[in-house]
CSV table of C-alpha atoms in Angstrom, one decimal:
chain,number,residue,atom,x,y,z
A,1,MET,CA,-109.2,-80.2,205.6
A,2,ALA,CA,-108.9,-83.4,203.2
A,3,ALA,CA,-108.3,-83.7,199.9
A,4,THR,CA,-110.6,-83.0,197.8
A,5,VAL,CA,-112.5,-85.7,195.4
A,6,ARG,CA,-113.8,-85.4,192.3
A,7,GLY,CA,-115.5,-87.0,189.8
A,8,MET,CA,-116.4,-90.0,191.8
A,9,THR,CA,-118.5,-93.4,191.4
A,10,ASP,CA,-120.0,-95.8,193.5
A,11,ALA,CA,-117.1,-97.9,192.6
A,12,ALA,CA,-114.1,-96.3,192.5
A,13,ILE,CA,-111.9,-95.7,195.0
A,14,GLU,CA,-109.2,-92.3,195.3
A,15,PRO,CA,-106.7,-91.0,196.8
A,16,PHE,CA,-106.9,-89.3,200.3
A,17,HIS,CA,-104.4,-87.0,201.6
A,18,ILE,CA,-105.5,-85.5,204.9
A,19,ASP,CA,-104.5,-81.3,204.6
A,20,VAL,CA,-106.0,-79.3,207.5
A,21,PRO,CA,-105.9,-76.0,206.7
A,22,GLU,CA,-103.8,-73.8,209.4
A,23,SER,CA,-107.1,-71.3,210.1
A,24,ALA,CA,-108.5,-75.1,211.3
A,25,LEU,CA,-105.7,-75.6,213.2
A,26,ASP,CA,-106.0,-71.7,214.7
A,27,ASP,CA,-109.2,-71.6,215.5
A,28,LEU,CA,-108.8,-75.0,217.7
A,29,ARG,CA,-106.4,-73.0,219.8
A,30,ASP,CA,-107.8,-70.4,220.0
A,31,ARG,CA,-110.8,-72.2,220.9
A,32,LEU,CA,-109.0,-74.0,223.7
A,33,ALA,CA,-107.6,-70.8,225.5
A,34,ARG,CA,-110.9,-69.3,225.5
A,35,THR,CA,-112.0,-72.3,227.6
A,36,ARG,CA,-115.0,-71.7,230.0
A,37,TRP,CA,-114.2,-73.6,232.9
A,38,PRO,CA,-116.9,-75.7,234.7
A,39,ASP,CA,-116.2,-75.2,238.9
A,40,GLU,CA,-115.3,-79.1,241.1
A,41,LEU,CA,-115.8,-80.0,244.0
A,42,PRO,CA,-112.5,-80.7,246.3
A,43,GLY,CA,-110.4,-83.9,246.0
A,44,ALA,CA,-113.2,-85.4,244.1
A,45,GLY,CA,-110.7,-86.5,242.2
A,46,TRP,CA,-112.1,-89.1,239.0
A,47,ALA,CA,-115.6,-89.5,241.3
A,48,TYR,CA,-117.8,-87.9,239.4
A,49,GLY,CA,-115.7,-87.7,236.2
A,50,ILE,CA,-112.7,-86.3,234.5
A,51,PRO,CA,-110.5,-83.8,236.8
A,52,LEU,CA,-110.6,-80.3,236.2
A,53,ALA,CA,-106.3,-79.8,236.8
A,54,TYR,CA,-105.9,-83.3,234.7
A,55,VAL,CA,-108.3,-81.6,231.5
A,56,ARG,CA,-106.6,-77.8,232.1
A,57,GLU,CA,-102.9,-79.7,232.3
A,58,LEU,CA,-104.5,-81.6,228.8
A,59,ALA,CA,-105.5,-79.1,227.1
A,60,GLU,CA,-102.7,-76.8,227.4
A,61,HIS,CA,-100.2,-79.1,226.5
A,62,TRP,CA,-102.7,-80.0,222.9
A,63,ARG,CA,-102.4,-75.8,222.6
A,64,THR,CA,-99.3,-74.8,222.9
A,65,THR,CA,-97.4,-78.3,222.3
A,66,TYR,CA,-99.2,-80.8,220.6
A,67,ASP,CA,-97.4,-81.3,217.0
A,68,TRP,CA,-100.8,-81.6,214.6
A,69,ARG,CA,-98.6,-81.4,211.1
A,70,ALA,CA,-95.7,-83.9,213.2
A,71,GLN,CA,-98.6,-86.3,213.6
A,72,GLU,CA,-100.7,-85.8,210.1
A,73,ALA,CA,-97.7,-86.8,208.1
A,74,ARG,CA,-96.9,-90.2,210.0
A,75,LEU,CA,-101.1,-90.2,208.8
A,76,ASN,CA,-100.3,-89.1,205.1
A,77,ALA,CA,-96.9,-91.3,205.4
A,78,LEU,CA,-99.3,-94.8,205.2
A,79,PRO,CA,-101.7,-95.1,201.8
A,80,GLN,CA,-105.1,-93.1,202.3
A,81,PHE,CA,-108.4,-93.8,200.6
A,82,THR,CA,-111.9,-92.9,200.2
A,83,THR,CA,-114.4,-94.9,197.4
A,84,THR,CA,-118.2,-94.7,197.8
A,85,ILE,CA,-120.3,-97.0,199.5
A,86,ASP,CA,-124.0,-97.2,200.1
A,87,GLY,CA,-124.1,-94.1,199.4
A,88,ALA,CA,-121.1,-92.8,202.2
A,89,ARG,CA,-117.9,-91.9,201.6
A,90,VAL,CA,-116.0,-94.7,203.5
A,91,HIS,CA,-112.2,-93.7,204.1
A,92,PHE,CA,-110.0,-96.5,204.7
A,93,LEU,CA,-105.9,-96.9,204.6
A,94,HIS,CA,-104.9,-99.9,202.4
A,95,VAL,CA,-101.0,-100.7,203.1
A,96,ARG,CA,-100.4,-103.7,201.3
A,97,SER,CA,-97.1,-106.7,202.2
A,98,PRO,CA,-94.0,-106.9,200.3
A,99,GLU,CA,-94.7,-110.4,200.9
A,100,PRO,CA,-96.3,-111.8,198.2
A,101,ASP,CA,-98.5,-114.1,200.3
A,102,ALA,CA,-99.7,-112.1,202.5
A,103,VAL,CA,-103.4,-113.0,203.9
A,104,PRO,CA,-106.2,-109.7,203.4
A,105,LEU,CA,-106.5,-108.8,207.0
A,106,VAL,CA,-109.4,-106.0,207.5
A,107,VAL,CA,-108.6,-103.6,211.4
A,108,THR,CA,-111.6,-101.9,212.7
A,109,HIS,CA,-111.8,-100.1,215.0
A,110,GLY,CA,-115.1,-98.6,217.5
A,111,TRP,CA,-116.3,-95.3,219.3
A,112,PRO,CA,-113.4,-93.6,221.1
A,113,GLY,CA,-111.1,-95.0,218.4
A,114,SER,CA,-110.3,-94.6,215.0
A,115,ILE,CA,-107.1,-95.6,212.9
A,116,ALA,CA,-104.8,-93.9,215.1
A,117,GLU,CA,-104.9,-96.5,217.4
A,118,PHE,CA,-103.1,-99.0,214.8
A,119,LEU,CA,-100.2,-96.7,213.9
A,120,ASP,CA,-98.0,-99.6,216.0
A,121,ILE,CA,-99.0,-102.7,214.6
A,122,ILE,CA,-99.2,-101.9,211.1
A,123,GLY,CA,-95.5,-102.0,210.0
A,124,PRO,CA,-95.3,-105.4,211.9
A,125,LEU,CA,-98.7,-107.2,210.0
A,126,THR,CA,-97.5,-105.4,206.8
A,127,ASP,CA,-93.9,-106.0,206.8
A,128,PRO,CA,-92.5,-109.2,210.1
A,129,ARG,CA,-89.8,-109.5,207.7
A,130,SER,CA,-88.3,-105.6,209.0
A,131,HIS,CA,-89.2,-105.9,212.4
A,132,GLY,CA,-88.3,-109.4,213.2
A,133,GLY,CA,-90.2,-111.3,212.7
A,134,ASP,CA,-91.2,-114.3,210.0
A,135,PRO,CA,-92.1,-113.0,206.7
A,136,ALA,CA,-94.4,-116.2,206.5
A,137,ASP,CA,-97.0,-114.0,208.8
A,138,ALA,CA,-97.3,-111.0,206.5
A,139,PHE,CA,-100.7,-109.5,206.0
A,140,HIS,CA,-102.3,-107.2,203.5
A,141,LEU,CA,-104.1,-104.7,205.7
A,142,VAL,CA,-107.3,-103.2,205.1
A,143,CYS,CA,-108.6,-100.1,208.4
A,144,PRO,CA,-111.5,-98.9,207.6
A,145,THR,CA,-112.9,-96.1,209.3
A,146,ILE,CA,-116.5,-96.8,210.3
A,147,PRO,CA,-119.0,-94.7,208.3
A,148,GLY,CA,-119.7,-91.5,210.1
A,149,PHE,CA,-116.3,-91.6,212.1
A,150,GLY,CA,-113.5,-89.3,211.4
A,151,PHE,CA,-113.0,-89.0,207.7
A,152,SER,CA,-115.5,-91.7,207.2
A,153,GLY,CA,-118.7,-88.8,207.7
A,154,PRO,CA,-120.6,-87.5,208.6
A,155,THR,CA,-122.8,-90.0,207.3
A,156,PRO,CA,-125.8,-88.9,205.5
A,157,ASP,CA,-128.7,-90.8,205.9
A,158,ARG,CA,-130.5,-93.0,209.0
A,159,GLY,CA,-130.0,-96.7,209.8
A,160,TRP,CA,-125.7,-97.4,209.6
A,161,ASP,CA,-125.9,-99.8,212.3
A,162,VAL,CA,-123.1,-102.1,212.8
A,163,ARG,CA,-125.2,-104.4,210.2
A,164,ARG,CA,-124.6,-102.2,207.9
A,165,VAL,CA,-121.5,-100.8,208.1
A,166,SER,CA,-120.1,-104.3,208.4
A,167,ARG,CA,-121.6,-104.9,205.0
A,168,ALA,CA,-119.4,-101.8,203.7
A,169,VAL,CA,-116.7,-103.4,204.7
A,170,ALA,CA,-117.8,-106.7,202.5
A,171,ALA,CA,-118.0,-105.0,199.6
A,172,LEU,CA,-115.0,-102.7,200.1
A,173,MET,CA,-113.0,-106.5,200.8
A,174,LYS,CA,-114.5,-107.5,197.2
A,175,ARG,CA,-113.6,-104.2,195.7
A,176,LEU,CA,-110.6,-104.3,196.1
A,177,GLY,CA,-110.7,-107.6,195.0
A,178,TYR,CA,-110.2,-109.2,198.2
A,179,GLY,CA,-111.9,-113.3,197.5
A,180,ARG,CA,-110.9,-114.2,201.1
A,181,TYR,CA,-109.3,-112.1,204.3
A,182,GLY,CA,-109.3,-112.4,207.8
A,183,ALA,CA,-111.0,-109.7,210.5
A,184,HIS,CA,-109.8,-108.4,213.9
A,185,GLY,CA,-111.3,-105.5,215.7
A,186,GLY,CA,-112.2,-104.3,219.2
A,187,ASP,CA,-114.7,-101.8,221.1
A,188,TRP,CA,-117.8,-101.5,217.4
A,189,GLY,CA,-114.9,-103.1,215.4
A,190,ALA,CA,-114.8,-106.4,217.4
A,191,SER,CA,-118.9,-106.0,216.3
A,192,VAL,CA,-117.8,-106.3,212.9
A,193,SER,CA,-115.3,-108.0,213.0
A,194,ARG,CA,-118.8,-111.0,214.2
A,195,GLU,CA,-121.1,-109.7,211.7
A,196,LEU,CA,-118.3,-110.2,208.8
A,197,GLY,CA,-117.8,-114.1,210.4
A,198,LEU,CA,-121.8,-114.6,210.0
A,199,ASN,CA,-122.7,-112.2,206.9
A,200,ASP,CA,-119.9,-112.8,204.4
A,201,GLU,CA,-118.8,-116.4,205.8
A,202,ASP,CA,-117.6,-117.7,202.4
A,203,HIS,CA,-115.0,-115.3,202.3
A,204,VAL,CA,-113.7,-114.8,206.5
A,205,ILE,CA,-111.4,-117.3,206.8
A,206,GLY,CA,-111.1,-116.2,210.2
A,207,VAL,CA,-112.4,-113.3,212.8
A,208,HIS,CA,-110.2,-112.5,215.4
A,209,ILE,CA,-111.7,-110.1,217.7
A,210,THR,CA,-110.5,-107.8,221.4
A,211,MET,CA,-114.1,-107.9,222.8
A,212,LEU,CA,-117.0,-109.6,223.0
A,213,PHE,CA,-120.0,-109.9,224.5
A,214,ALA,CA,-120.8,-113.2,225.7
A,215,PRO,CA,-124.3,-113.4,228.2
A,216,ILE,CA,-123.5,-115.0,232.1
A,217,THR,CA,-125.7,-118.1,231.9
A,218,ALA,CA,-125.5,-119.6,234.8
A,219,ASP,CA,-125.7,-118.4,238.7
A,220,ALA,CA,-123.0,-117.1,240.6
A,221,GLY,CA,-122.7,-120.2,242.8
A,222,ASP,CA,-121.6,-121.8,239.8
A,223,LEU,CA,-118.7,-119.2,238.7
A,224,ASP,CA,-115.4,-119.7,239.8
A,225,GLU,CA,-113.4,-116.6,241.6
A,226,VAL,CA,-111.7,-115.7,237.7
A,227,GLU,CA,-115.3,-115.5,236.7
A,228,LYS,CA,-117.3,-114.4,239.0
A,229,ARG,CA,-114.3,-111.5,239.5
A,230,ARG,CA,-114.9,-110.7,235.2
A,231,LEU,CA,-118.8,-111.2,236.1
A,232,GLU,CA,-118.3,-108.1,238.8
A,233,ARG,CA,-116.2,-106.2,236.5
A,234,VAL,CA,-119.5,-106.7,233.7
A,235,GLN,CA,-121.1,-104.9,236.8
A,236,HIS,CA,-119.7,-102.3,238.0
A,237,PHE,CA,-119.4,-101.3,233.7
A,238,ARG,CA,-123.3,-100.7,233.9
A,239,ARG,CA,-123.6,-99.5,237.2
A,240,GLU,CA,-120.7,-96.8,237.0
A,241,GLN,CA,-119.7,-96.2,233.4
A,242,SER,CA,-121.8,-97.1,231.1
A,243,GLY,CA,-123.8,-93.5,231.0
A,244,TYR,CA,-122.2,-92.1,227.9
A,245,PHE,CA,-124.2,-95.5,226.4
A,246,SER,CA,-126.9,-94.1,227.4
A,247,ILE,CA,-126.9,-91.0,226.1
A,248,GLN,CA,-125.2,-91.8,222.1
A,249,SER,CA,-128.1,-94.2,222.2
A,250,THR,CA,-130.7,-92.5,223.2
A,251,ARG,CA,-129.8,-88.3,222.2
A,252,PRO,CA,-126.6,-88.4,220.1
A,253,GLN,CA,-128.4,-84.7,218.3
A,254,THR,CA,-128.3,-83.2,221.7
A,255,LEU,CA,-125.0,-84.1,222.8
A,256,ALA,CA,-123.6,-83.0,219.3
A,257,TYR,CA,-123.9,-79.7,219.5
A,258,GLY,CA,-121.7,-80.0,222.8
A,259,LEU,CA,-118.8,-81.9,221.6
A,260,THR,CA,-118.6,-79.7,218.0
A,261,ASP,CA,-118.6,-76.6,219.6
A,262,SER,CA,-116.4,-77.3,222.4
A,263,PRO,CA,-112.5,-78.8,221.7
A,264,VAL,CA,-112.2,-78.9,225.4
A,265,GLY,CA,-115.4,-80.6,225.8
A,266,GLN,CA,-114.6,-83.4,223.0
A,267,LEU,CA,-110.9,-83.4,224.7
A,268,ALA,CA,-113.4,-84.7,228.6
A,269,TRP,CA,-115.5,-86.8,226.7
A,270,ILE,CA,-113.6,-89.3,225.1
A,271,VAL,CA,-110.6,-89.1,227.1
A,272,GLU,CA,-111.8,-90.3,229.9
A,273,LYS,CA,-113.0,-93.4,228.3
A,274,PHE,CA,-108.7,-94.2,227.9
A,275,ARG,CA,-108.9,-93.9,231.6
A,276,GLU,CA,-111.5,-96.1,232.3
A,277,TRP,CA,-111.2,-98.8,230.2
A,278,THR,CA,-107.3,-98.9,229.9
A,279,ASP,CA,-104.7,-100.7,232.1
A,280,SER,CA,-103.7,-97.3,233.4
A,281,THR,CA,-103.0,-96.7,236.7
A,282,ASN,CA,-103.6,-92.9,237.4
A,283,VAL,CA,-103.9,-90.9,234.7
A,284,PRO,CA,-104.4,-92.6,230.9
A,285,GLU,CA,-100.5,-91.5,229.8
A,286,ASP,CA,-99.7,-94.7,232.0
A,287,ALA,CA,-101.5,-96.6,229.3
A,288,VAL,CA,-101.3,-95.0,225.8
A,289,ASP,CA,-98.7,-92.7,224.0
A,290,ARG,CA,-100.1,-88.9,224.6
A,291,ASP,CA,-99.9,-87.6,221.3
A,292,GLN,CA,-101.7,-90.2,220.1
A,293,LEU,CA,-104.5,-89.9,222.2
A,294,LEU,CA,-105.0,-86.2,221.7
A,295,THR,CA,-104.6,-87.9,217.8
A,296,ASN,CA,-107.2,-89.4,217.6
A,297,VAL,CA,-109.4,-86.6,219.3
A,298,MET,CA,-108.3,-84.9,216.6
A,299,LEU,CA,-110.0,-87.1,213.6
A,300,TYR,CA,-113.0,-86.4,215.3
A,301,TRP,CA,-113.0,-83.0,216.4
A,302,LEU,CA,-111.2,-81.6,212.7
A,303,THR,CA,-113.7,-83.6,211.3
A,304,GLY,CA,-117.1,-82.1,213.3
A,305,THR,CA,-118.1,-86.0,213.7
A,306,ALA,CA,-119.1,-86.5,217.7
A,307,GLY,CA,-122.8,-86.4,217.1
A,308,SER,CA,-122.3,-88.6,213.5
A,309,SER,CA,-120.3,-91.1,215.0
A,310,ALA,CA,-122.3,-91.8,218.3
A,311,ARG,CA,-125.6,-92.3,216.4
A,312,ILE,CA,-123.6,-95.7,215.5
A,313,TYR,CA,-125.2,-96.5,219.1
A,314,TYR,CA,-128.7,-95.4,218.1
A,315,GLU,CA,-128.9,-96.9,215.0
A,316,THR,CA,-127.9,-100.2,216.6
A,317,THR,CA,-130.0,-100.4,219.9
A,318,HIS,CA,-133.0,-98.9,217.6
A,319,ALA,CA,-132.4,-102.2,215.3
A,320,ALA,CA,-133.7,-105.5,214.9
A,321,PRO,CA,-132.0,-107.8,217.9
A,322,PRO,CA,-128.1,-108.3,217.4
A,323,ASN,CA,-128.3,-111.8,215.4
A,324,PRO,CA,-128.8,-115.0,217.9
A,325,ALA,CA,-127.0,-117.7,214.8
A,326,TYR,CA,-124.1,-119.6,215.9
A,327,LEU,CA,-120.4,-118.0,214.4
A,328,SER,CA,-119.4,-121.1,212.6
A,329,VAL,CA,-115.9,-119.4,211.4
A,330,PRO,CA,-112.9,-119.9,212.8
A,331,THR,CA,-113.0,-117.4,215.6
A,332,GLY,CA,-109.7,-115.9,217.9
A,333,VAL,CA,-109.9,-114.4,221.4
A,334,ALA,CA,-107.7,-111.5,223.4
A,335,VAL,CA,-109.0,-111.3,227.0
A,336,PHE,CA,-107.0,-108.4,228.3
A,337,PRO,CA,-107.5,-107.9,231.7
A,338,ARG,CA,-109.0,-104.6,232.3
A,339,GLU,CA,-111.3,-104.5,229.2
A,340,LEU,CA,-114.2,-103.1,230.2
A,341,ALA,CA,-115.9,-106.5,229.9
A,342,PRO,CA,-114.2,-109.3,230.0
A,343,PRO,CA,-115.2,-112.3,228.4
A,344,ILE,CA,-115.6,-116.2,230.6
A,345,ARG,CA,-114.9,-119.3,227.6
A,346,ARG,CA,-117.3,-121.6,228.7
A,347,PHE,CA,-120.3,-118.8,227.7
A,348,ALA,CA,-118.5,-117.3,224.4
A,349,GLU,CA,-118.4,-120.5,223.3
A,350,GLN,CA,-122.5,-121.0,223.0
A,351,SER,CA,-122.2,-118.8,220.1
A,352,ASN,CA,-119.2,-119.0,218.7
A,353,ASN,CA,-116.5,-121.0,217.0
A,354,ILE,CA,-113.4,-120.2,219.2
A,355,VAL,CA,-109.7,-122.5,218.3
A,356,HIS,CA,-107.9,-119.5,219.8
A,357,TRP,CA,-108.0,-118.5,223.1
A,358,SER,CA,-105.2,-116.2,224.7
A,359,GLU,CA,-104.9,-114.3,228.3
A,360,PHE,CA,-102.9,-111.6,228.8
A,361,ASP,CA,-101.8,-110.1,232.4
A,362,ARG,CA,-101.7,-106.5,231.2
A,363,GLY,CA,-103.6,-105.0,228.6
A,364,GLY,CA,-106.9,-103.0,228.3
A,365,HIS,CA,-109.9,-101.6,225.7
A,366,PHE,CA,-107.5,-100.1,223.0
A,367,ALA,CA,-105.1,-102.8,222.7
A,368,ALA,CA,-102.9,-102.0,220.0
A,369,MET,CA,-102.1,-98.6,221.7
A,370,GLU,CA,-101.6,-99.7,224.6
A,371,GLU,CA,-100.1,-104.1,223.7
A,372,PRO,CA,-99.0,-103.8,220.3
A,373,ASP,CA,-96.5,-106.5,220.2
A,374,LEU,CA,-99.3,-108.7,222.1
A,375,VAL,CA,-101.3,-108.1,219.4
A,376,VAL,CA,-99.3,-108.5,216.3
A,377,GLY,CA,-98.3,-112.2,218.7
A,378,ASP,CA,-101.8,-112.6,218.7
A,379,LEU,CA,-102.8,-111.8,215.2
A,380,ARG,CA,-99.8,-114.2,214.1
A,381,ALA,CA,-100.6,-117.4,216.0
A,382,PHE,CA,-104.1,-117.0,215.5
A,383,PHE,CA,-104.4,-116.7,211.8
A,384,ARG,CA,-101.1,-119.4,211.4
A,385,ARG,CA,-103.1,-121.9,211.0
A,386,LEU,CA,-106.2,-120.6,209.2
A,387,ARG,CA,-103.6,-118.8,206.1
A,388,LEU,CA,-104.3,-121.9,203.6
A,389,ALA,CA,-107.5,-121.8,203.4
A,390,ALA,CA,-106.8,-117.8,202.5
């Protein structure tokens, strides 16, 4: 499925090339053709989960129209590598800027995301000169696949919580020779980025995130109307949209059997979140490109990592409580309205040194896929003031 890595020592970095056997694609198409479909209540829409008619149509597109080879070539056009850190294989993109003074930036995905989230921001960030930007805003990009996910999975042992992931990312940046660097991410990638700022603060010049859980410490009567709406969105998420979290943080192995065996099961489990968490009005394709979405699903399906990627929920919720320390590293927050839990600045500032805060009128949880231009612009603006520290 992927390039064979031979003779790897713990410190070795090896080139990586995606080469999925045709037999794996034939098996996928065969499984899709033989799907055993469930029933559905009439008129249920999205209330009970992802609708049957929509999944059937999307699965048929996946089986008959979607071109993995084109997507594989797009991924392989980017420099990819693997290395072993703390006993686990870590796959990553490493795209160096043509600008010699570019700032190193590690960009980390979450669940149910992947490096496919970042395909539209890599060019503008690494080569702004070629994308109508200022070459002084260039970055050297490192995009790791979180251990347990995709080509970094499955993990061989227990304990890969968010802290251990952040330590692996810090080790990767050191191995690549970056003494000072910035960090960016959303979802688990935001947690990893914040942990980097806490635990590798001598090397991290700034942390930029698109998701931040900040406990609300005021009574509802102390909140203004915008803050009340954000609190209501957090409460709605916990009440209606967090079932996946409970399952993956308690029984990821049981879930893995269905998702690893059924491509439609894997498809539905992921795509539902793209509809609920994006700035879409009807279907996820209102917000993200359909084939890019399917490429994201493929990185789970082809690697059989539904279970091992879910384990980050189990490991983190069963580990020590989150680090309560104040994040003193300069922090930037980009707030998108359809984020699953948009933060409130005055509460976020209680535990973070926030020096940059942007509020956007569109976009959601998968911001780099939904609104790549906004993400690129905000990263440039935030790190522009920090470049002298790199």
